[in-house]
Amino acid sequence: MTSSAAAGPRSSASGWRRALSPRSAGVVYALAALVTFLTFASSAQGRQNYLSIINITNVLDQSSLIGILAIFMTVVLISGNFDLSVASTAALAGTLALKLLDHHGPAIAIAAALLSGAAVGLVNAVLVQKVGVNAFIVTLGTLTAVRGVVQVMLNGQSITATNTTFLTFETARWTLPQSVAVGAGAVILVVVAVRAVRSGDRLRALGGATPVLAVGVALLAVGALLPGLLTETTPVWLMLVLTALTSAVLRYTVIGRNIYAVGGNAEAARLSGINVDRYKMGAFVLNGTAAGVVGILYAGKFNSVDPTVLTGGELTVIAAAILGGTSLFGGSGYVAKSVIGTLVLFTLSNGFNVLNIGSNYQNLVQGGVLIAAASLYTASTARGRNFFGSRAGLLRRNHATARQGAPQAGGGTASAVESGQHETIIPTPLAE
């Protein structure tokens, strides 16, 4: 009776520790620390408040398109693959949409752009899952080939549409009513609290609902304290809605659990009756379609495209997912944290501009942050803890052996050393 009662609080505490650990919430801590540093640095230089509504809105708008790509790149990574062609696919979709817009109208242009993105995703899916070519080679090839198609279509020139439908839609600002934000946040908090009260372990229930709880708190805080942030551009709202929907699907549906399963252990998933190829190919097609959406939005941002549009964007997308803790080996990742990783990257860029620091240092700092994040996540995994633990154990045993072989007080020496005997130290790895 006593042991079971003690086990309850321990499991609840461990759930909260896991939810707030650097591995689970490290990217959130990184964003908070970065914003705090930039706030104090800009204040020390006598510049405008870094946390002004205008600056926060600018960061959200600048990161929205890459954030959308990071959402669906995370799905591909969770499924056990990755896609280097997303930026080129978005460039193709944007170019195709803008070329068709004036002569065929927005409906045909949007349909063609989305179909082109889905087609590139399907080609990647078939080559990787059906033919068996490595995903890195396939998507690197489609990156180059699709970029070549864009260059041929544009013939080295930029194009501009006279129809401003995409421009109007992309730059439109939509306002969420303050009462709706506050009400939605309050309802979410009440629902989470009621479910926690009804459950046998309240702390554990609250720990499991941490993402939902964070959404409720954010809506309530923004609605009550920062109502200016409730007016954002179309891509920002789209990024937020897609983040919520995709997170819900991955967390609460059979489809989401199967995606994690095929990425974590494809053979075990296949033996469990899951159609592995269907889920892995579906992730590619979904990612390509999302790239088509981003291409349309990017074309609308300037109502113009050129052959270099979104060049290098795929690396930023993958970097954002890694910063969010998504594993490159499949079976692990959260789209919300990938979006926060995107915000970290664009907050860095924005901070360099605000503090008037040369762009030469930007890539250096971003690369260092990415390496540090990947190292932290690796060190916090079971394999990383076992590696460092075994090395620490080896050092302790070697130190103990050296002390045993040293001269003893009173003039004595260790017999093993004097007799020429040697002890072999065999490190034993810690258990998983």
CSV table of C-alpha atoms in Angstrom, one decimal:
chain,number,residue,atom,x,y,z
A,1,MET,CA,0.0,0.0,0.0
A,2,THR,CA,2.8,2.4,1.0
A,3,SER,CA,5.0,1.5,-2.0
A,4,SER,CA,2.1,2.1,-4.5
A,5,ALA,CA,1.3,5.4,-2.9
A,6,ALA,CA,4.9,6.4,-3.1
A,7,ALA,CA,5.1,5.3,-6.7
A,8,GLY,CA,2.3,7.7,-7.7
A,9,PRO,CA,4.1,11.0,-6.7
A,10,ARG,CA,7.3,9.7,-8.1
A,11,SER,CA,5.8,9.0,-11.5
A,12,SER,CA,4.0,12.4,-11.5
A,13,ALA,CA,7.3,14.1,-10.6
A,14,SER,CA,9.2,12.2,-13.3
A,15,GLY,CA,6.5,13.2,-15.9
A,16,TRP,CA,7.0,16.8,-15.1
A,17,ARG,CA,10.7,16.5,-15.1
A,18,ARG,CA,10.6,14.8,-18.5
A,19,ALA,CA,8.3,17.5,-19.9
A,20,LEU,CA,10.6,20.3,-18.6
A,21,SER,CA,13.9,18.6,-19.2
A,22,PRO,CA,16.4,20.2,-21.7
A,23,ARG,CA,15.7,17.5,-24.2
A,24,SER,CA,11.9,18.1,-24.1
A,25,ALA,CA,11.9,21.9,-23.8
A,26,GLY,CA,15.4,22.9,-24.7
A,27,VAL,CA,14.4,24.8,-27.8
A,28,VAL,CA,11.9,26.8,-25.7
A,29,TYR,CA,14.6,27.7,-23.2
A,30,ALA,CA,16.9,28.6,-26.1
A,31,LEU,CA,14.3,31.0,-27.6
A,32,ALA,CA,13.6,32.5,-24.2
A,33,ALA,CA,17.3,33.0,-23.5
A,34,LEU,CA,17.9,34.5,-26.9
A,35,VAL,CA,15.0,36.9,-26.7
A,36,THR,CA,16.1,38.0,-23.2
A,37,PHE,CA,19.7,38.6,-24.4
A,38,LEU,CA,18.6,40.6,-27.4
A,39,THR,CA,16.2,42.6,-25.3
A,40,PHE,CA,18.9,43.7,-22.9
A,41,ALA,CA,21.5,44.2,-25.7
A,42,SER,CA,19.2,46.5,-27.7
A,43,SER,CA,18.3,48.4,-24.5
A,44,ALA,CA,21.9,48.8,-23.6
A,45,GLN,CA,22.6,50.3,-27.1
A,46,GLY,CA,19.7,52.7,-26.7
A,47,ARG,CA,17.7,51.1,-29.5
A,48,GLN,CA,14.0,50.4,-29.8
A,49,ASN,CA,12.5,47.8,-27.5
A,50,TYR,CA,13.2,44.4,-29.0
A,51,LEU,CA,9.9,43.0,-27.8
A,52,SER,CA,7.8,45.7,-29.5
A,53,ILE,CA,4.7,44.5,-31.3
A,54,ILE,CA,6.1,45.5,-34.6
A,55,ASN,CA,9.3,43.6,-34.2
A,56,ILE,CA,7.6,40.4,-33.0
A,57,THR,CA,5.2,40.6,-35.9
A,58,ASN,CA,8.1,41.0,-38.3
A,59,VAL,CA,9.9,37.9,-36.9
A,60,LEU,CA,6.7,35.9,-37.2
A,61,ASP,CA,6.1,37.0,-40.8
A,62,GLN,CA,9.7,36.4,-41.8
A,63,SER,CA,9.7,32.9,-40.4
A,64,SER,CA,6.2,31.8,-41.4
A,65,LEU,CA,7.0,30.2,-44.8
A,66,ILE,CA,10.1,28.3,-43.6
A,67,GLY,CA,8.0,27.3,-40.5
A,68,ILE,CA,5.3,25.8,-42.8
A,69,LEU,CA,8.0,23.8,-44.6
A,70,ALA,CA,9.5,22.7,-41.2
A,71,ILE,CA,6.1,21.3,-40.1
A,72,PHE,CA,5.9,18.8,-42.9
A,73,MET,CA,9.7,18.2,-43.1
A,74,THR,CA,9.3,17.0,-39.4
A,75,VAL,CA,6.6,14.6,-40.6
A,76,VAL,CA,9.0,13.2,-43.2
A,77,LEU,CA,11.8,12.9,-40.7
A,78,ILE,CA,9.5,11.2,-38.2
A,79,SER,CA,8.6,8.6,-40.8
A,80,GLY,CA,12.3,7.8,-41.3
A,81,ASN,CA,13.1,9.7,-44.4
A,82,PHE,CA,14.1,13.3,-45.3
A,83,ASP,CA,13.7,15.6,-48.3
A,84,LEU,CA,16.3,18.0,-49.6
A,85,SER,CA,14.1,19.1,-52.5
A,86,VAL,CA,11.5,21.2,-50.6
A,87,ALA,CA,12.9,24.6,-51.5
A,88,SER,CA,13.3,23.8,-55.2
A,89,THR,CA,9.8,22.3,-55.2
A,90,ALA,CA,8.4,25.5,-53.7
A,91,ALA,CA,10.3,27.5,-56.3
A,92,LEU,CA,8.8,25.4,-59.1
A,93,ALA,CA,5.3,25.8,-57.7
A,94,GLY,CA,5.7,29.6,-57.3
A,95,THR,CA,7.1,30.0,-60.8
A,96,LEU,CA,4.3,27.9,-62.3
A,97,ALA,CA,1.6,29.7,-60.4
A,98,LEU,CA,2.9,33.2,-61.4
A,99,LYS,CA,3.2,32.3,-65.1
A,100,LEU,CA,-0.3,30.9,-65.2
A,101,LEU,CA,-1.9,33.6,-63.1
A,102,ASP,CA,-2.4,36.3,-65.7
A,103,HIS,CA,-3.6,34.1,-68.5
A,104,HIS,CA,-5.7,31.4,-66.7
A,105,GLY,CA,-6.7,33.0,-63.4
A,106,PRO,CA,-5.9,32.1,-59.8
A,107,ALA,CA,-7.8,28.8,-59.6
A,108,ILE,CA,-5.9,27.2,-62.4
A,109,ALA,CA,-2.6,28.6,-61.2
A,110,ILE,CA,-3.2,27.3,-57.6
A,111,ALA,CA,-4.2,23.9,-58.9
A,112,ALA,CA,-1.2,23.6,-61.1
A,113,ALA,CA,1.2,24.7,-58.3
A,114,LEU,CA,-0.2,22.2,-55.8
A,115,LEU,CA,-0.2,19.4,-58.4
A,116,SER,CA,3.4,20.1,-59.3
A,117,GLY,CA,4.4,19.9,-55.6
A,118,ALA,CA,2.6,16.7,-55.1
A,119,ALA,CA,4.1,15.2,-58.3
A,120,VAL,CA,7.7,16.0,-57.1
A,121,GLY,CA,6.8,14.4,-53.7
A,122,LEU,CA,5.4,11.3,-55.5
A,123,VAL,CA,8.5,10.9,-57.6
A,124,ASN,CA,10.6,11.0,-54.4
A,125,ALA,CA,8.3,8.6,-52.7
A,126,VAL,CA,8.4,6.0,-55.5
A,127,LEU,CA,12.1,6.2,-56.0
A,128,VAL,CA,12.8,5.8,-52.3
A,129,GLN,CA,10.2,3.3,-51.2
A,130,LYS,CA,9.5,1.3,-54.4
A,131,VAL,CA,12.8,1.4,-56.2
A,132,GLY,CA,14.9,1.5,-53.1
A,133,VAL,CA,17.2,4.4,-53.8
A,134,ASN,CA,18.7,6.2,-50.8
A,135,ALA,CA,16.6,9.2,-49.8
A,136,PHE,CA,19.6,11.5,-49.7
A,137,ILE,CA,20.6,10.6,-53.3
A,138,VAL,CA,17.0,10.9,-54.6
A,139,THR,CA,16.1,14.2,-53.0
A,140,LEU,CA,19.5,15.7,-53.9
A,141,GLY,CA,18.9,14.7,-57.5
A,142,THR,CA,15.4,16.2,-57.5
A,143,LEU,CA,16.7,19.3,-55.8
A,144,THR,CA,19.1,19.9,-58.7
A,145,ALA,CA,16.7,18.7,-61.5
A,146,VAL,CA,13.7,20.8,-60.2
A,147,ARG,CA,15.9,23.9,-59.8
A,148,GLY,CA,17.0,23.3,-63.4
A,149,VAL,CA,13.4,23.2,-64.5
A,150,VAL,CA,12.8,26.6,-62.8
A,151,GLN,CA,15.8,28.1,-64.5
A,152,VAL,CA,14.6,26.8,-67.9
A,153,MET,CA,11.1,28.2,-67.3
A,154,LEU,CA,12.4,31.6,-66.3
A,155,ASN,CA,15.3,31.6,-68.8
A,156,GLY,CA,17.5,33.5,-66.4
A,157,GLN,CA,15.0,36.3,-66.0
A,158,SER,CA,12.6,37.3,-63.2
A,159,ILE,CA,8.9,37.5,-63.9
A,160,THR,CA,6.1,39.7,-62.4
A,161,ALA,CA,2.4,39.2,-62.7
A,162,THR,CA,-0.1,42.0,-63.3
A,163,ASN,CA,-2.8,40.1,-61.4
A,164,THR,CA,-2.4,40.9,-57.7
A,165,THR,CA,-4.6,38.2,-56.3
A,166,PHE,CA,-1.7,36.3,-54.7
A,167,LEU,CA,-0.2,39.6,-53.4
A,168,THR,CA,-3.4,40.7,-51.8
A,169,PHE,CA,-4.0,37.3,-50.1
A,170,GLU,CA,-0.4,36.9,-48.9
A,171,THR,CA,-0.1,40.4,-47.4
A,172,ALA,CA,-3.6,40.5,-46.0
A,173,ARG,CA,-3.7,41.0,-42.2
A,174,TRP,CA,-6.3,39.0,-40.3
A,175,THR,CA,-7.3,39.9,-36.7
A,176,LEU,CA,-8.5,37.3,-34.2
A,177,PRO,CA,-11.0,39.1,-31.8
A,178,GLN,CA,-9.6,39.6,-28.4
A,179,SER,CA,-12.6,38.1,-26.8
A,180,VAL,CA,-12.2,34.9,-28.8
A,181,ALA,CA,-8.6,34.5,-27.9
A,182,VAL,CA,-9.2,35.0,-24.2
A,183,GLY,CA,-12.3,32.8,-24.2
A,184,ALA,CA,-10.5,30.0,-26.1
A,185,GLY,CA,-7.6,30.1,-23.7
A,186,ALA,CA,-9.8,30.0,-20.7
A,187,VAL,CA,-11.8,27.1,-22.1
A,188,ILE,CA,-8.7,25.1,-22.8
A,189,LEU,CA,-7.4,25.7,-19.3
A,190,VAL,CA,-10.7,24.7,-17.7
A,191,VAL,CA,-10.9,21.5,-19.8
A,192,VAL,CA,-7.4,20.5,-18.9
A,193,ALA,CA,-8.1,21.2,-15.2
A,194,VAL,CA,-11.3,19.2,-15.2
A,195,ARG,CA,-9.6,16.2,-16.9
A,196,ALA,CA,-6.8,16.4,-14.4
A,197,VAL,CA,-9.3,16.5,-11.4
A,198,ARG,CA,-11.1,13.5,-12.8
A,199,SER,CA,-8.0,11.5,-13.3
A,200,GLY,CA,-6.4,9.5,-10.5
A,201,ASP,CA,-3.1,11.3,-10.8
A,202,ARG,CA,-3.6,15.0,-11.3
A,203,LEU,CA,0.1,16.0,-11.7
A,204,ARG,CA,0.6,13.2,-14.3
A,205,ALA,CA,-2.4,14.3,-16.2
A,206,LEU,CA,-1.2,17.9,-16.3
A,207,GLY,CA,2.2,16.8,-17.4
A,208,GLY,CA,0.8,14.8,-20.2
A,209,ALA,CA,-1.3,17.8,-21.4
A,210,THR,CA,1.7,20.2,-21.3
A,211,PRO,CA,1.4,21.2,-25.0
A,212,VAL,CA,-2.3,21.8,-24.8
A,213,LEU,CA,-1.8,23.7,-21.5
A,214,ALA,CA,0.9,25.9,-23.2
A,215,VAL,CA,-1.5,26.8,-26.0
A,216,GLY,CA,-4.2,27.8,-23.5
A,217,VAL,CA,-1.8,29.9,-21.5
A,218,ALA,CA,-0.4,31.6,-24.7
A,219,LEU,CA,-3.9,32.4,-26.0
A,220,LEU,CA,-5.0,33.8,-22.6
A,221,ALA,CA,-1.8,35.9,-22.1
A,222,VAL,CA,-1.6,37.3,-25.7
A,223,GLY,CA,-5.3,38.1,-25.7
A,224,ALA,CA,-5.2,39.8,-22.3
A,225,LEU,CA,-1.8,41.5,-22.4
A,226,LEU,CA,-0.6,41.7,-26.0
A,227,PRO,CA,-3.8,42.1,-28.2
A,228,GLY,CA,-1.6,43.7,-30.9
A,229,LEU,CA,-0.2,40.3,-31.7
A,230,LEU,CA,-3.7,39.1,-32.7
A,231,THR,CA,-3.3,40.9,-36.0
A,232,GLU,CA,-1.0,38.9,-38.3
A,233,THR,CA,-0.5,38.1,-42.0
A,234,THR,CA,-2.0,35.2,-43.8
A,235,PRO,CA,1.1,33.0,-43.7
A,236,VAL,CA,1.5,33.5,-40.0
A,237,TRP,CA,-2.1,32.3,-39.3
A,238,LEU,CA,-1.6,29.4,-41.7
A,239,MET,CA,1.6,28.4,-39.9
A,240,LEU,CA,-0.1,28.4,-36.5
A,241,VAL,CA,-3.2,26.5,-37.8
A,242,LEU,CA,-1.1,23.9,-39.5
A,243,THR,CA,1.0,23.5,-36.4
A,244,ALA,CA,-2.0,22.8,-34.3
A,245,LEU,CA,-3.7,20.5,-36.7
A,246,THR,CA,-0.6,18.5,-37.5
A,247,SER,CA,0.4,18.2,-33.8
A,248,ALA,CA,-3.1,16.9,-33.0
A,249,VAL,CA,-3.0,14.3,-35.8
A,250,LEU,CA,0.4,13.1,-34.8
A,251,ARG,CA,-0.5,12.9,-31.1
A,252,TYR,CA,-4.1,11.8,-30.9
A,253,THR,CA,-4.8,9.7,-34.0
A,254,VAL,CA,-4.0,6.2,-35.3
A,255,ILE,CA,-2.4,7.8,-38.4
A,256,GLY,CA,0.0,9.8,-36.2
A,257,ARG,CA,1.0,6.8,-34.1
A,258,ASN,CA,1.6,4.7,-37.2
A,259,ILE,CA,3.9,7.4,-38.6
A,260,TYR,CA,6.0,7.3,-35.5
A,261,ALA,CA,5.9,3.5,-35.6
A,262,VAL,CA,7.2,3.2,-39.2
A,263,GLY,CA,9.9,5.7,-38.5
A,264,GLY,CA,11.0,4.1,-35.2
A,265,ASN,CA,11.1,0.5,-36.4
A,266,ALA,CA,9.8,-0.2,-39.9
A,267,GLU,CA,10.1,-4.0,-39.7
A,268,ALA,CA,8.2,-4.1,-36.4
A,269,ALA,CA,5.5,-1.9,-37.8
A,270,ARG,CA,5.2,-4.1,-40.9
A,271,LEU,CA,4.8,-7.2,-38.7
A,272,SER,CA,2.1,-5.3,-36.8
A,273,GLY,CA,0.1,-5.0,-40.0
A,274,ILE,CA,1.0,-1.4,-40.8
A,275,ASN,CA,1.4,-0.5,-44.5
A,276,VAL,CA,4.9,1.0,-44.1
A,277,ASP,CA,5.2,2.1,-47.8
A,278,ARG,CA,1.8,3.9,-47.6
A,279,TYR,CA,2.8,6.1,-44.7
A,280,LYS,CA,6.4,6.8,-45.9
A,281,MET,CA,5.2,7.7,-49.4
A,282,GLY,CA,2.3,9.7,-48.0
A,283,ALA,CA,4.7,11.8,-46.0
A,284,PHE,CA,6.7,12.6,-49.1
A,285,VAL,CA,3.6,13.6,-51.1
A,286,LEU,CA,2.2,15.7,-48.2
A,287,ASN,CA,5.6,17.5,-47.9
A,288,GLY,CA,5.6,18.2,-51.7
A,289,THR,CA,2.1,19.6,-51.5
A,290,ALA,CA,3.0,21.8,-48.6
A,291,ALA,CA,6.0,23.1,-50.6
A,292,GLY,CA,3.5,24.0,-53.4
A,293,VAL,CA,1.5,26.1,-50.9
A,294,VAL,CA,4.7,27.8,-49.8
A,295,GLY,CA,5.7,28.5,-53.4
A,296,ILE,CA,2.3,30.2,-54.0
A,297,LEU,CA,2.7,32.3,-50.8
A,298,TYR,CA,6.3,33.3,-51.7
A,299,ALA,CA,5.2,34.3,-55.2
A,300,GLY,CA,2.5,36.4,-53.7
A,301,LYS,CA,4.8,38.1,-51.2
A,302,PHE,CA,6.5,40.0,-54.0
A,303,ASN,CA,4.2,39.2,-56.9
A,304,SER,CA,7.5,38.2,-58.6
A,305,VAL,CA,9.9,35.3,-58.8
A,306,ASP,CA,13.5,34.8,-60.1
A,307,PRO,CA,15.7,31.8,-60.8
A,308,THR,CA,17.3,32.0,-57.3
A,309,VAL,CA,14.1,32.0,-55.3
A,310,LEU,CA,14.4,30.1,-52.0
A,311,THR,CA,17.9,28.8,-52.9
A,312,GLY,CA,19.4,27.1,-49.8
A,313,GLY,CA,16.0,27.1,-48.0
A,314,GLU,CA,16.0,23.3,-47.6
A,315,LEU,CA,19.0,23.5,-45.2
A,316,THR,CA,17.3,26.1,-43.1
A,317,VAL,CA,14.2,23.9,-42.9
A,318,ILE,CA,16.2,20.9,-41.8
A,319,ALA,CA,18.2,23.0,-39.3
A,320,ALA,CA,14.9,24.2,-37.8
A,321,ALA,CA,13.7,20.6,-37.4
A,322,ILE,CA,17.0,19.5,-35.8
A,323,LEU,CA,16.9,22.5,-33.4
A,324,GLY,CA,13.4,21.3,-32.4
A,325,GLY,CA,14.8,17.9,-31.4
A,326,THR,CA,13.6,15.9,-34.4
A,327,SER,CA,15.7,12.8,-34.9
A,328,LEU,CA,17.3,12.3,-38.3
A,329,PHE,CA,16.9,8.5,-37.8
A,330,GLY,CA,13.1,8.6,-37.6
A,331,GLY,CA,10.5,7.9,-34.9
A,332,SER,CA,11.0,11.1,-32.9
A,333,GLY,CA,10.0,14.7,-33.3
A,334,TYR,CA,7.3,17.4,-32.6
A,335,VAL,CA,6.2,19.9,-35.2
A,336,ALA,CA,5.5,22.6,-32.6
A,337,LYS,CA,9.2,22.4,-31.5
A,338,SER,CA,10.3,22.5,-35.1
A,339,VAL,CA,8.4,25.8,-35.6
A,340,ILE,CA,10.0,27.1,-32.4
A,341,GLY,CA,13.4,26.1,-33.9
A,342,THR,CA,12.4,28.2,-37.0
A,343,LEU,CA,11.7,31.1,-34.7
A,344,VAL,CA,15.1,30.7,-33.1
A,345,LEU,CA,16.9,30.9,-36.4
A,346,PHE,CA,14.9,34.0,-37.6
A,347,THR,CA,15.2,35.6,-34.2
A,348,LEU,CA,19.0,35.3,-34.6
A,349,SER,CA,18.9,36.9,-38.0
A,350,ASN,CA,16.6,39.7,-36.8
A,351,GLY,CA,18.8,40.3,-33.8
A,352,PHE,CA,21.8,40.7,-36.0
A,353,ASN,CA,20.0,43.3,-38.0
A,354,VAL,CA,18.6,45.1,-34.9
A,355,LEU,CA,22.0,45.2,-33.2
A,356,ASN,CA,23.7,46.2,-36.5
A,357,ILE,CA,26.1,43.3,-36.4
A,358,GLY,CA,27.8,42.3,-39.7
A,359,SER,CA,26.3,39.4,-41.6
A,360,ASN,CA,29.7,37.7,-41.7
A,361,TYR,CA,29.1,36.5,-38.1
A,362,GLN,CA,25.5,35.3,-38.7
A,363,ASN,CA,26.3,32.0,-40.3
A,364,LEU,CA,29.0,31.3,-37.7
A,365,VAL,CA,26.6,31.9,-34.8
A,366,GLN,CA,23.8,29.9,-36.4
A,367,GLY,CA,26.1,27.0,-37.2
A,368,GLY,CA,27.4,27.0,-33.6
A,369,VAL,CA,23.8,27.1,-32.2
A,370,LEU,CA,22.9,24.1,-34.5
A,371,ILE,CA,25.9,22.1,-33.4
A,372,ALA,CA,25.3,22.8,-29.8
A,373,ALA,CA,21.6,21.8,-30.0
A,374,ALA,CA,22.4,18.6,-31.8
A,375,SER,CA,25.1,17.8,-29.3
A,376,LEU,CA,22.8,18.5,-26.4
A,377,TYR,CA,20.0,16.2,-27.8
A,378,THR,CA,22.5,13.4,-28.5
A,379,ALA,CA,24.1,13.6,-25.0
A,380,SER,CA,20.6,13.5,-23.4
A,381,THR,CA,19.6,10.3,-25.2
A,382,ALA,CA,20.0,6.8,-23.7
A,383,ARG,CA,22.9,6.1,-26.1
A,384,GLY,CA,24.6,9.3,-25.2
A,385,ARG,CA,24.2,8.8,-21.5
A,386,ASN,CA,25.6,5.3,-21.8
A,387,PHE,CA,28.6,6.5,-23.8
A,388,PHE,CA,29.5,9.2,-21.3
A,389,GLY,CA,28.7,7.0,-18.3
A,390,SER,CA,30.9,4.2,-19.5
A,391,ARG,CA,33.8,6.6,-20.1
A,392,ALA,CA,33.3,8.1,-16.6
A,393,GLY,CA,33.2,4.6,-15.1
A,394,LEU,CA,36.4,3.6,-16.9
A,395,LEU,CA,38.2,6.8,-15.6
A,396,ARG,CA,37.1,6.0,-12.1
A,397,ARG,CA,38.3,2.4,-12.2
A,398,ASN,CA,41.6,3.5,-13.7
A,399,HIS,CA,42.0,6.1,-11.0
A,400,ALA,CA,41.2,3.5,-8.3
A,401,THR,CA,43.7,1.1,-9.8
A,402,ALA,CA,46.4,3.7,-9.8
A,403,ARG,CA,45.7,4.5,-6.2
A,404,GLN,CA,45.9,0.8,-5.3
A,405,GLY,CA,49.3,0.6,-7.0
A,406,ALA,CA,50.8,3.7,-5.3
A,407,PRO,CA,53.1,3.4,-2.3
A,408,GLN,CA,51.2,2.9,0.9
A,409,ALA,CA,51.6,4.8,4.2
A,410,GLY,CA,54.4,3.4,6.3
A,411,GLY,CA,56.6,2.5,3.3
A,412,GLY,CA,54.5,-0.4,1.9
A,413,THR,CA,53.7,-0.8,-1.8
A,414,ALA,CA,50.9,-2.5,-3.6
A,415,SER,CA,51.8,-6.2,-4.2
A,416,ALA,CA,50.4,-6.2,-7.7
A,417,VAL,CA,52.8,-3.5,-8.9
A,418,GLU,CA,55.9,-5.0,-7.1
A,419,SER,CA,55.3,-8.5,-8.3
A,420,GLY,CA,54.9,-7.3,-11.9
A,421,GLN,CA,51.2,-8.4,-12.2
A,422,HIS,CA,48.9,-6.4,-14.3
A,423,GLU,CA,45.2,-6.0,-14.1
A,424,THR,CA,43.1,-5.7,-17.3
A,425,ILE,CA,40.4,-3.2,-17.1
A,426,ILE,CA,37.4,-4.1,-19.2
A,427,PRO,CA,34.8,-1.3,-19.3
A,428,THR,CA,31.2,-2.5,-19.1
A,429,PRO,CA,28.6,-0.3,-20.7
A,430,LEU,CA,25.7,0.8,-18.6
A,431,ALA,CA,22.3,-0.8,-19.2
A,432,GLU,CA,19.7,0.9,-21.4
